[in-house]
PDB file of C-alpha atoms (C1' of nucleotides) in Angstrom:
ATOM      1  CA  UNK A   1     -12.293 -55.269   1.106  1.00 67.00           C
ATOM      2  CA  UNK A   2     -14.956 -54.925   4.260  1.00 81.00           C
ATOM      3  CA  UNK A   3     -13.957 -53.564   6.745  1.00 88.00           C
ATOM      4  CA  UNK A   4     -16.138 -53.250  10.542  1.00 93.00           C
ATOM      5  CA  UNK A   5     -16.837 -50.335  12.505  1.00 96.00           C
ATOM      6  CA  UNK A   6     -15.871 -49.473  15.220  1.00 98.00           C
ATOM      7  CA  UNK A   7     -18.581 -49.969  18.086  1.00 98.00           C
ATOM      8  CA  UNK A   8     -19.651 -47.120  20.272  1.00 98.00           C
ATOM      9  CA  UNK A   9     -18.098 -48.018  23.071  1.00 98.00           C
ATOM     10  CA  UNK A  10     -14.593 -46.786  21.824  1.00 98.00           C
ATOM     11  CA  UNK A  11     -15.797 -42.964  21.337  1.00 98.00           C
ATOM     12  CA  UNK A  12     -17.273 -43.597  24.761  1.00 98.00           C
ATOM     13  CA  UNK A  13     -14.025 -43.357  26.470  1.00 98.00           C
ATOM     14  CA  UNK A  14     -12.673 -40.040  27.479  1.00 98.00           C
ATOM     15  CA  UNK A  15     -11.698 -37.849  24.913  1.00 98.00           C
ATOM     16  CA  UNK A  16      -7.903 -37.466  25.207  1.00 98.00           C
ATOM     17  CA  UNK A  17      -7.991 -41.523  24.894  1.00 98.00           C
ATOM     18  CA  UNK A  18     -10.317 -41.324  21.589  1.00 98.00           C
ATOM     19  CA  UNK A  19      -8.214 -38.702  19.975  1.00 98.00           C
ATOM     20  CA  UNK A  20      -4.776 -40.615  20.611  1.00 98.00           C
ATOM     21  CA  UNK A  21      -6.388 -44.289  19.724  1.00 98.00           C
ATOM     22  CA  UNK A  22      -7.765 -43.092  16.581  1.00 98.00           C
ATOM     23  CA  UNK A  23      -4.406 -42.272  15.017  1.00 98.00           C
ATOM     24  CA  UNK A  24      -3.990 -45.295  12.256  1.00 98.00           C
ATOM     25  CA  UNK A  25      -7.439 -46.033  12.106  1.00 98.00           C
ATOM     26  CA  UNK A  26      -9.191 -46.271   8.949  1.00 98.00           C
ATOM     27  CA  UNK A  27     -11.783 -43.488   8.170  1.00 98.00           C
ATOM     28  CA  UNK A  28     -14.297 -44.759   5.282  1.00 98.00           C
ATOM     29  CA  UNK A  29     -16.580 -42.037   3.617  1.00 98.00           C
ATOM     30  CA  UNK A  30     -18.069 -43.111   0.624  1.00 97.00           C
ATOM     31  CA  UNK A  31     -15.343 -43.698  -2.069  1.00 97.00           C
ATOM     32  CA  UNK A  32     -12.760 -41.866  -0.052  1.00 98.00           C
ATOM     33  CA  UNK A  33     -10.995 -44.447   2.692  1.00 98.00           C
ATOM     34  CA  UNK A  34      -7.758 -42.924   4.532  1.00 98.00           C
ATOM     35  CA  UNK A  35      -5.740 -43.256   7.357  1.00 98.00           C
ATOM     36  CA  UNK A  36      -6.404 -40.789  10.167  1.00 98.00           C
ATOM     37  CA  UNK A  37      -3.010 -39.137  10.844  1.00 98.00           C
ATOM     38  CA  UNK A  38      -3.798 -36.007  12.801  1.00 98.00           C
ATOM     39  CA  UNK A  39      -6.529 -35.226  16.098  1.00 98.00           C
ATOM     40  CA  UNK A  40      -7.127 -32.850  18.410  1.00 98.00           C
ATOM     41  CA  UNK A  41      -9.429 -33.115  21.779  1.00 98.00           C
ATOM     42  CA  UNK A  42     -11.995 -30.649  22.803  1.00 98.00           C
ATOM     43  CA  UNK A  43     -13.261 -31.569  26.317  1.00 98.00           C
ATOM     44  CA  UNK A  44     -16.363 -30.148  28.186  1.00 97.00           C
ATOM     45  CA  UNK A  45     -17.653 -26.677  29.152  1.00 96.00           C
ATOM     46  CA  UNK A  46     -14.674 -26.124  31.012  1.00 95.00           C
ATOM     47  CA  UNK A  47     -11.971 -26.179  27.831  1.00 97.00           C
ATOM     48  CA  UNK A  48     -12.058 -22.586  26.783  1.00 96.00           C
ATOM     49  CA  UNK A  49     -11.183 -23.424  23.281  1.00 97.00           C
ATOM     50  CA  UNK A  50     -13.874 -26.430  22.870  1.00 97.00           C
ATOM     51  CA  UNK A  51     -17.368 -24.865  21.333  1.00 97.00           C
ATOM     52  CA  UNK A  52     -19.456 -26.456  24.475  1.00 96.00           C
ATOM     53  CA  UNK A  53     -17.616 -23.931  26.448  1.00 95.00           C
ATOM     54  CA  UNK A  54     -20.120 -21.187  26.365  1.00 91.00           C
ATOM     55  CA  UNK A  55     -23.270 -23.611  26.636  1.00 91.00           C
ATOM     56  CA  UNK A  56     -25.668 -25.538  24.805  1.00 94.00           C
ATOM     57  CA  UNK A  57     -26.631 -23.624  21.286  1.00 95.00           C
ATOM     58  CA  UNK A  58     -28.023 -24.816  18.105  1.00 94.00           C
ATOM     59  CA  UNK A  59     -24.558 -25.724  16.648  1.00 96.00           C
ATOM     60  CA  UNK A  60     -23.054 -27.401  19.298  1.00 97.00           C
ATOM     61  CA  UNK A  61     -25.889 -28.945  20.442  1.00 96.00           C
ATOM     62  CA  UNK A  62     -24.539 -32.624  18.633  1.00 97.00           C
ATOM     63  CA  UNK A  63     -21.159 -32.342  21.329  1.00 97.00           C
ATOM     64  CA  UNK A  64     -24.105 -33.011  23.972  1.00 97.00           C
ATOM     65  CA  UNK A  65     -25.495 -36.031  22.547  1.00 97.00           C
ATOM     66  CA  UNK A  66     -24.726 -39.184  21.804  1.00 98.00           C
ATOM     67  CA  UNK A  67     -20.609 -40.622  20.955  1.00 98.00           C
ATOM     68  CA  UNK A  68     -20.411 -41.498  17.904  1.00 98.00           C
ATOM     69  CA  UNK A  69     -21.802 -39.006  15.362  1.00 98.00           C
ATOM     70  CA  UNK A  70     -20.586 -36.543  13.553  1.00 98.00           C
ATOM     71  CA  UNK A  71     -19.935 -32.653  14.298  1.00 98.00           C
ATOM     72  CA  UNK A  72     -19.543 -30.758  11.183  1.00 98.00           C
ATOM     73  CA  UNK A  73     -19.462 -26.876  11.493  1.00 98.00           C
ATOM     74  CA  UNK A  74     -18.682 -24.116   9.143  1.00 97.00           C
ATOM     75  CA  UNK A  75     -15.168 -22.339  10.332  1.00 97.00           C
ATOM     76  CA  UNK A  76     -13.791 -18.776   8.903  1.00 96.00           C
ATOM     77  CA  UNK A  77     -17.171 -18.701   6.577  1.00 95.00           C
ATOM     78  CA  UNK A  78     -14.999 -21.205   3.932  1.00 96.00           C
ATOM     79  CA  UNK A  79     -14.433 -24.420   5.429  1.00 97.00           C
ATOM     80  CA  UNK A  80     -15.384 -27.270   7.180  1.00 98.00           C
ATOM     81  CA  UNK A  81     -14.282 -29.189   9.990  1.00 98.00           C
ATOM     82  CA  UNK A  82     -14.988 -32.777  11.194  1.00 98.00           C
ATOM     83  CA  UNK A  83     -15.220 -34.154  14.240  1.00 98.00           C
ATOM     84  CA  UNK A  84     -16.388 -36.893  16.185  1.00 98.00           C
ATOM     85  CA  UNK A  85     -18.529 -36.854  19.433  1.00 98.00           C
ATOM     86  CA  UNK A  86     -16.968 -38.452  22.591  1.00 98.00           C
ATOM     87  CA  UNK A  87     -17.657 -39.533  26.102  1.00 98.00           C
ATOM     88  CA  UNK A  88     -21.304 -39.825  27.866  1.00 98.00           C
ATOM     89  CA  UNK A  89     -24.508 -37.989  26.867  1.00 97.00           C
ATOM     90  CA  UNK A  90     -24.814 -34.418  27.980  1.00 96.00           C
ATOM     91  CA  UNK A  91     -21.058 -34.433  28.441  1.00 97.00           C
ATOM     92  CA  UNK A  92     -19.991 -32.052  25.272  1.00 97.00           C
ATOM     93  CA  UNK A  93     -17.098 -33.535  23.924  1.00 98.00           C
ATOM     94  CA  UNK A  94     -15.391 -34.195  20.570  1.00 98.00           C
ATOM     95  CA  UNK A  95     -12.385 -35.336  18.395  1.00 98.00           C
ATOM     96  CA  UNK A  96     -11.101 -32.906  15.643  1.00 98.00           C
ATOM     97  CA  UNK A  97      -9.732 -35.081  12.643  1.00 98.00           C
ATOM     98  CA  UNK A  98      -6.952 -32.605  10.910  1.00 98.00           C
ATOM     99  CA  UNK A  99      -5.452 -34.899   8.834  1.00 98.00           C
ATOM    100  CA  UNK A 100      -6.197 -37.948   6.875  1.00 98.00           C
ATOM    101  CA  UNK A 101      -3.765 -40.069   4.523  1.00 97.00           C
ATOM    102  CA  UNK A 102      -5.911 -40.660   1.560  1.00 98.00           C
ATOM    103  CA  UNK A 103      -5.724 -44.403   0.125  1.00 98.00           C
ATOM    104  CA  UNK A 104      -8.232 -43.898  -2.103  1.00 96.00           C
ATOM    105  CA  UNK A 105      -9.452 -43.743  -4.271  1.00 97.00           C
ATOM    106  CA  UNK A 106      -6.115 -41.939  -5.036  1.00 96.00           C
ATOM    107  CA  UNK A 107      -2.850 -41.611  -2.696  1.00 97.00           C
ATOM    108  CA  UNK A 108      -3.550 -38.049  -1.590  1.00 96.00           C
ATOM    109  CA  UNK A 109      -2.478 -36.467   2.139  1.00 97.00           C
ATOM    110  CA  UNK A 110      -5.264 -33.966   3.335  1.00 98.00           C
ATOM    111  CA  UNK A 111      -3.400 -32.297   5.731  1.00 97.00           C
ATOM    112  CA  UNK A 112      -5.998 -29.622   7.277  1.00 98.00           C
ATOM    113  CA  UNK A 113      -9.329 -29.565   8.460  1.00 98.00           C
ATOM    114  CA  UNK A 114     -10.583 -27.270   6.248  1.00 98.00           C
ATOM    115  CA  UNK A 115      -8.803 -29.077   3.766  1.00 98.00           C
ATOM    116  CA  UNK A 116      -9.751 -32.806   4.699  1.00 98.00           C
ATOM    117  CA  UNK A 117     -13.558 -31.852   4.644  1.00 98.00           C
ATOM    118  CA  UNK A 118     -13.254 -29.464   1.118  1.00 98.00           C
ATOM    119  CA  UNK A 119     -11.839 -32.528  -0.147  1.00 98.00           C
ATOM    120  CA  UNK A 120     -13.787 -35.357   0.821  1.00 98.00           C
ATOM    121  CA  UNK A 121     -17.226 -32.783  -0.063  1.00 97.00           C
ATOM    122  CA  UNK A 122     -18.320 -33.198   3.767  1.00 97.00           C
ATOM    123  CA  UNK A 123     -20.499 -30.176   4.691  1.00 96.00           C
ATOM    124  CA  UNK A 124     -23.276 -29.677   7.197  1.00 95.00           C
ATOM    125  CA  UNK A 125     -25.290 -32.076   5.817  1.00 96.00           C
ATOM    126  CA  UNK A 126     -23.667 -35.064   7.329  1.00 97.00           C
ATOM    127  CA  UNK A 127     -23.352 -32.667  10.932  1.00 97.00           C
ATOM    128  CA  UNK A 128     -25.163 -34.881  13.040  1.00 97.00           C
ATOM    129  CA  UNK A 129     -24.913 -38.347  11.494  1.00 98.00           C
ATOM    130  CA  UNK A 130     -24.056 -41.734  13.359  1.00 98.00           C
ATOM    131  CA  UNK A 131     -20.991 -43.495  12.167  1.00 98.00           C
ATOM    132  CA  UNK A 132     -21.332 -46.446  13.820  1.00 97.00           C
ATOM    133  CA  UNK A 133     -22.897 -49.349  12.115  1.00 92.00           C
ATOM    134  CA  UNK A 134     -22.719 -47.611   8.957  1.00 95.00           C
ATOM    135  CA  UNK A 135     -21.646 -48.727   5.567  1.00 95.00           C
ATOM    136  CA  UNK A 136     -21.013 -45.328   4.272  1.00 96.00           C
ATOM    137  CA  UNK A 137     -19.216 -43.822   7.152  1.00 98.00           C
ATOM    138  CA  UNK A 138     -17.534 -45.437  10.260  1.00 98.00           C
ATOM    139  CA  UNK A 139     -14.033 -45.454  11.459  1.00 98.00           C
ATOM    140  CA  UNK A 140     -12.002 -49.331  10.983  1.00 98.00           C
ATOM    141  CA  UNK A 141      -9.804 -50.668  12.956  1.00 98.00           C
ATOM    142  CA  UNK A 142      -7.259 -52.261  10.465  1.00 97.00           C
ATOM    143  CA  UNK A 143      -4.265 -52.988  13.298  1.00 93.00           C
ATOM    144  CA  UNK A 144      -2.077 -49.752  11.993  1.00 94.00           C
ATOM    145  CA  UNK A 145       0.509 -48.782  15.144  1.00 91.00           C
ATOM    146  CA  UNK A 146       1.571 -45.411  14.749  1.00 93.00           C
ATOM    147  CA  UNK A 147       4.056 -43.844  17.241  1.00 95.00           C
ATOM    148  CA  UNK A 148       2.371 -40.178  18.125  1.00 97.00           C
ATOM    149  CA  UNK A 149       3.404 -36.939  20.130  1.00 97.00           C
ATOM    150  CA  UNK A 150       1.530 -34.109  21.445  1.00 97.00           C
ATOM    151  CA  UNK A 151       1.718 -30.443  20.948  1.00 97.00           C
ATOM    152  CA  UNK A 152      -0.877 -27.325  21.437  1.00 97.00           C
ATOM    153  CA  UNK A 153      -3.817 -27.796  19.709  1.00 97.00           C
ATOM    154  CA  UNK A 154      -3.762 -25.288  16.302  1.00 97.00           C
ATOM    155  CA  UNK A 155      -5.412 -21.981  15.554  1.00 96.00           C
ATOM    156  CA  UNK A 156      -6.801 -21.260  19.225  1.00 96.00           C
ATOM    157  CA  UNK A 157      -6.478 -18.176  21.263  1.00 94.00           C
ATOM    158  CA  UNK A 158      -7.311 -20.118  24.797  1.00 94.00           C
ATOM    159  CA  UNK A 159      -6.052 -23.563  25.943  1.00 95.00           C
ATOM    160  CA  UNK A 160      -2.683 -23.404  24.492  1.00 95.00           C
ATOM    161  CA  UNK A 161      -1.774 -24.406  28.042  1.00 96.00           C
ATOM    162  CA  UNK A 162      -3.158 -27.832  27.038  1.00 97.00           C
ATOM    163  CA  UNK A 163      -1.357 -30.655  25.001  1.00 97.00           C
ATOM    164  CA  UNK A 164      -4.272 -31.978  22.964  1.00 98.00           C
ATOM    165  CA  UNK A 165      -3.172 -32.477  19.816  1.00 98.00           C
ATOM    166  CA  UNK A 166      -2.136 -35.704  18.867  1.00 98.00           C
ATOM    167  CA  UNK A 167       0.012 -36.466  15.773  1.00 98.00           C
ATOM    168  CA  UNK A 168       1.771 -39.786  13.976  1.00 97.00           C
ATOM    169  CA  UNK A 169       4.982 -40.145  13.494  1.00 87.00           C
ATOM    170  CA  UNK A 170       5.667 -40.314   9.684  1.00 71.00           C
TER     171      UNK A 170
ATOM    172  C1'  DA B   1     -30.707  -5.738  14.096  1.00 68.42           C
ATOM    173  C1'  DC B   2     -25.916  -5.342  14.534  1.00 68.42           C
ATOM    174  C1'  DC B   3     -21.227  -6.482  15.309  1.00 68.42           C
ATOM    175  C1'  DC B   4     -17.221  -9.198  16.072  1.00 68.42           C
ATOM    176  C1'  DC B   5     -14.561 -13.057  15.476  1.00 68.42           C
ATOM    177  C1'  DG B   6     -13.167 -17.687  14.388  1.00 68.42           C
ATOM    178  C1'  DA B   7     -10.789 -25.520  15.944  1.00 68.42           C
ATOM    179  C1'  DT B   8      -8.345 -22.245   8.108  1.00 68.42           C
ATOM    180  C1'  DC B   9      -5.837 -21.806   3.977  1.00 68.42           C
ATOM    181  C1'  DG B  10      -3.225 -19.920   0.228  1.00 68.42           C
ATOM    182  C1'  DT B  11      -0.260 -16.456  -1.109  1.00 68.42           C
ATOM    183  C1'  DA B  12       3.445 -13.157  -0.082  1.00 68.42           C
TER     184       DA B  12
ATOM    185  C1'  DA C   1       2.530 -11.926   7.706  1.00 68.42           C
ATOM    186  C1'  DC C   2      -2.002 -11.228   6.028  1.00 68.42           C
ATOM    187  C1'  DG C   3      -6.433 -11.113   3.519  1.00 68.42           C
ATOM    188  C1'  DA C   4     -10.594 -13.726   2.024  1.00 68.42           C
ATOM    189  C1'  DT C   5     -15.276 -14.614   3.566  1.00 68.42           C
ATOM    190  C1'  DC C   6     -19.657 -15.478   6.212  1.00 68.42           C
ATOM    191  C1'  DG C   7     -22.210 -18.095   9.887  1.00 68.42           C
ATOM    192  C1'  DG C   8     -22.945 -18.047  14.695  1.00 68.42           C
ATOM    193  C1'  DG C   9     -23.301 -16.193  19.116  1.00 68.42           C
ATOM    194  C1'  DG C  10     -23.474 -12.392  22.124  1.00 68.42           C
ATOM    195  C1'  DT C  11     -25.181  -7.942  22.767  1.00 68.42           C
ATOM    196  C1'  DT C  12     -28.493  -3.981  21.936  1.00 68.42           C
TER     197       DT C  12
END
DNA sequence: ACCCCGATCGTA
DNA sequence: ACGATCGGGGTT
């Protein structure tokens, strides 16, 4: 089955928009294709929990570019987390994927970040890359409606206030 | 050069 | 409830 990525535009939008609409979209890496169950948003300089909060460094400097690529960092020295680059250039912005429903190549839920990325063998090596147009990784639209709610994003000491985590209704 | 801490996870 | 584990960012 072929599937088409998404274009650009949709990662262009602002982030809380990009992190609810991609709930039920298909997320193809290599072998592994699952349904994206689980997001959070991390908006601008001005979210204390979002890395772009305390400027422009080597690691975040992919939330400043371009929507559309990748963001892969290292978290607690262990894991990995993946997320997606949002909204216009030089605005740092991203979308956390926390959970994916595996379809396959087995029926698997990675329900975690760290988890999702150990998993799928995503590491810094694909920080950086551009998922749209690609053939190995790109997010599908496959017409999946998924009912979602909002609670605190997870594992942050600043912006509980927020409600940026988005989650589908099982 | 050094120190602190983190967008986690598994076990208890 | 807590320890594992280490890269990154801020500070000296």
């Amino acid at each position: 089955m072929n599937f088409e990525s998404l274009p650009r535009s949709f990662f262009e939008q602002p982030t809380l928009e990009v992190a609810e609409n991609l709930l039920g979209k298909l997320l193809v890496f290599n072998e592994f294709q699952g349904y994206i169950t689980e997001t959070e948003a991390y908006i601008g300089v001005d979210d204390p929990a979002c890395h772009a909060a305390r400027g422009k460094t080597p690691r975040t400097e992919i939330m400043f570019g371009k929507a559309g690529h990748a963001y892969v960092y290292m978290i607690y020295g262990m894991y990995h987390c993946l997320n997606f680059v949002t909204e216009a250039v030089d605005f740092p912005a991203a979308v956390l994927i926390r959970s994916l429903q595996l379809i396959k190549p087995e029926p698997h839920l990675l329900d975690g970040p760290g988890k999702l990325c150990r998993h799928l063998g995503m590491n810094k090596n694909h920080n950086g890359l551009d998922i749209i147009g690609s053939d190995k990784f790109f997010v599908a639209d496959v017409g999946k409606k998924l009912s979602v709610f909002t609670t605190p994003r997870i594992g942050i000491k600043q912006g509980l206030d927020k409600p940026w985590r988005f989650v589908a209704q099982v």
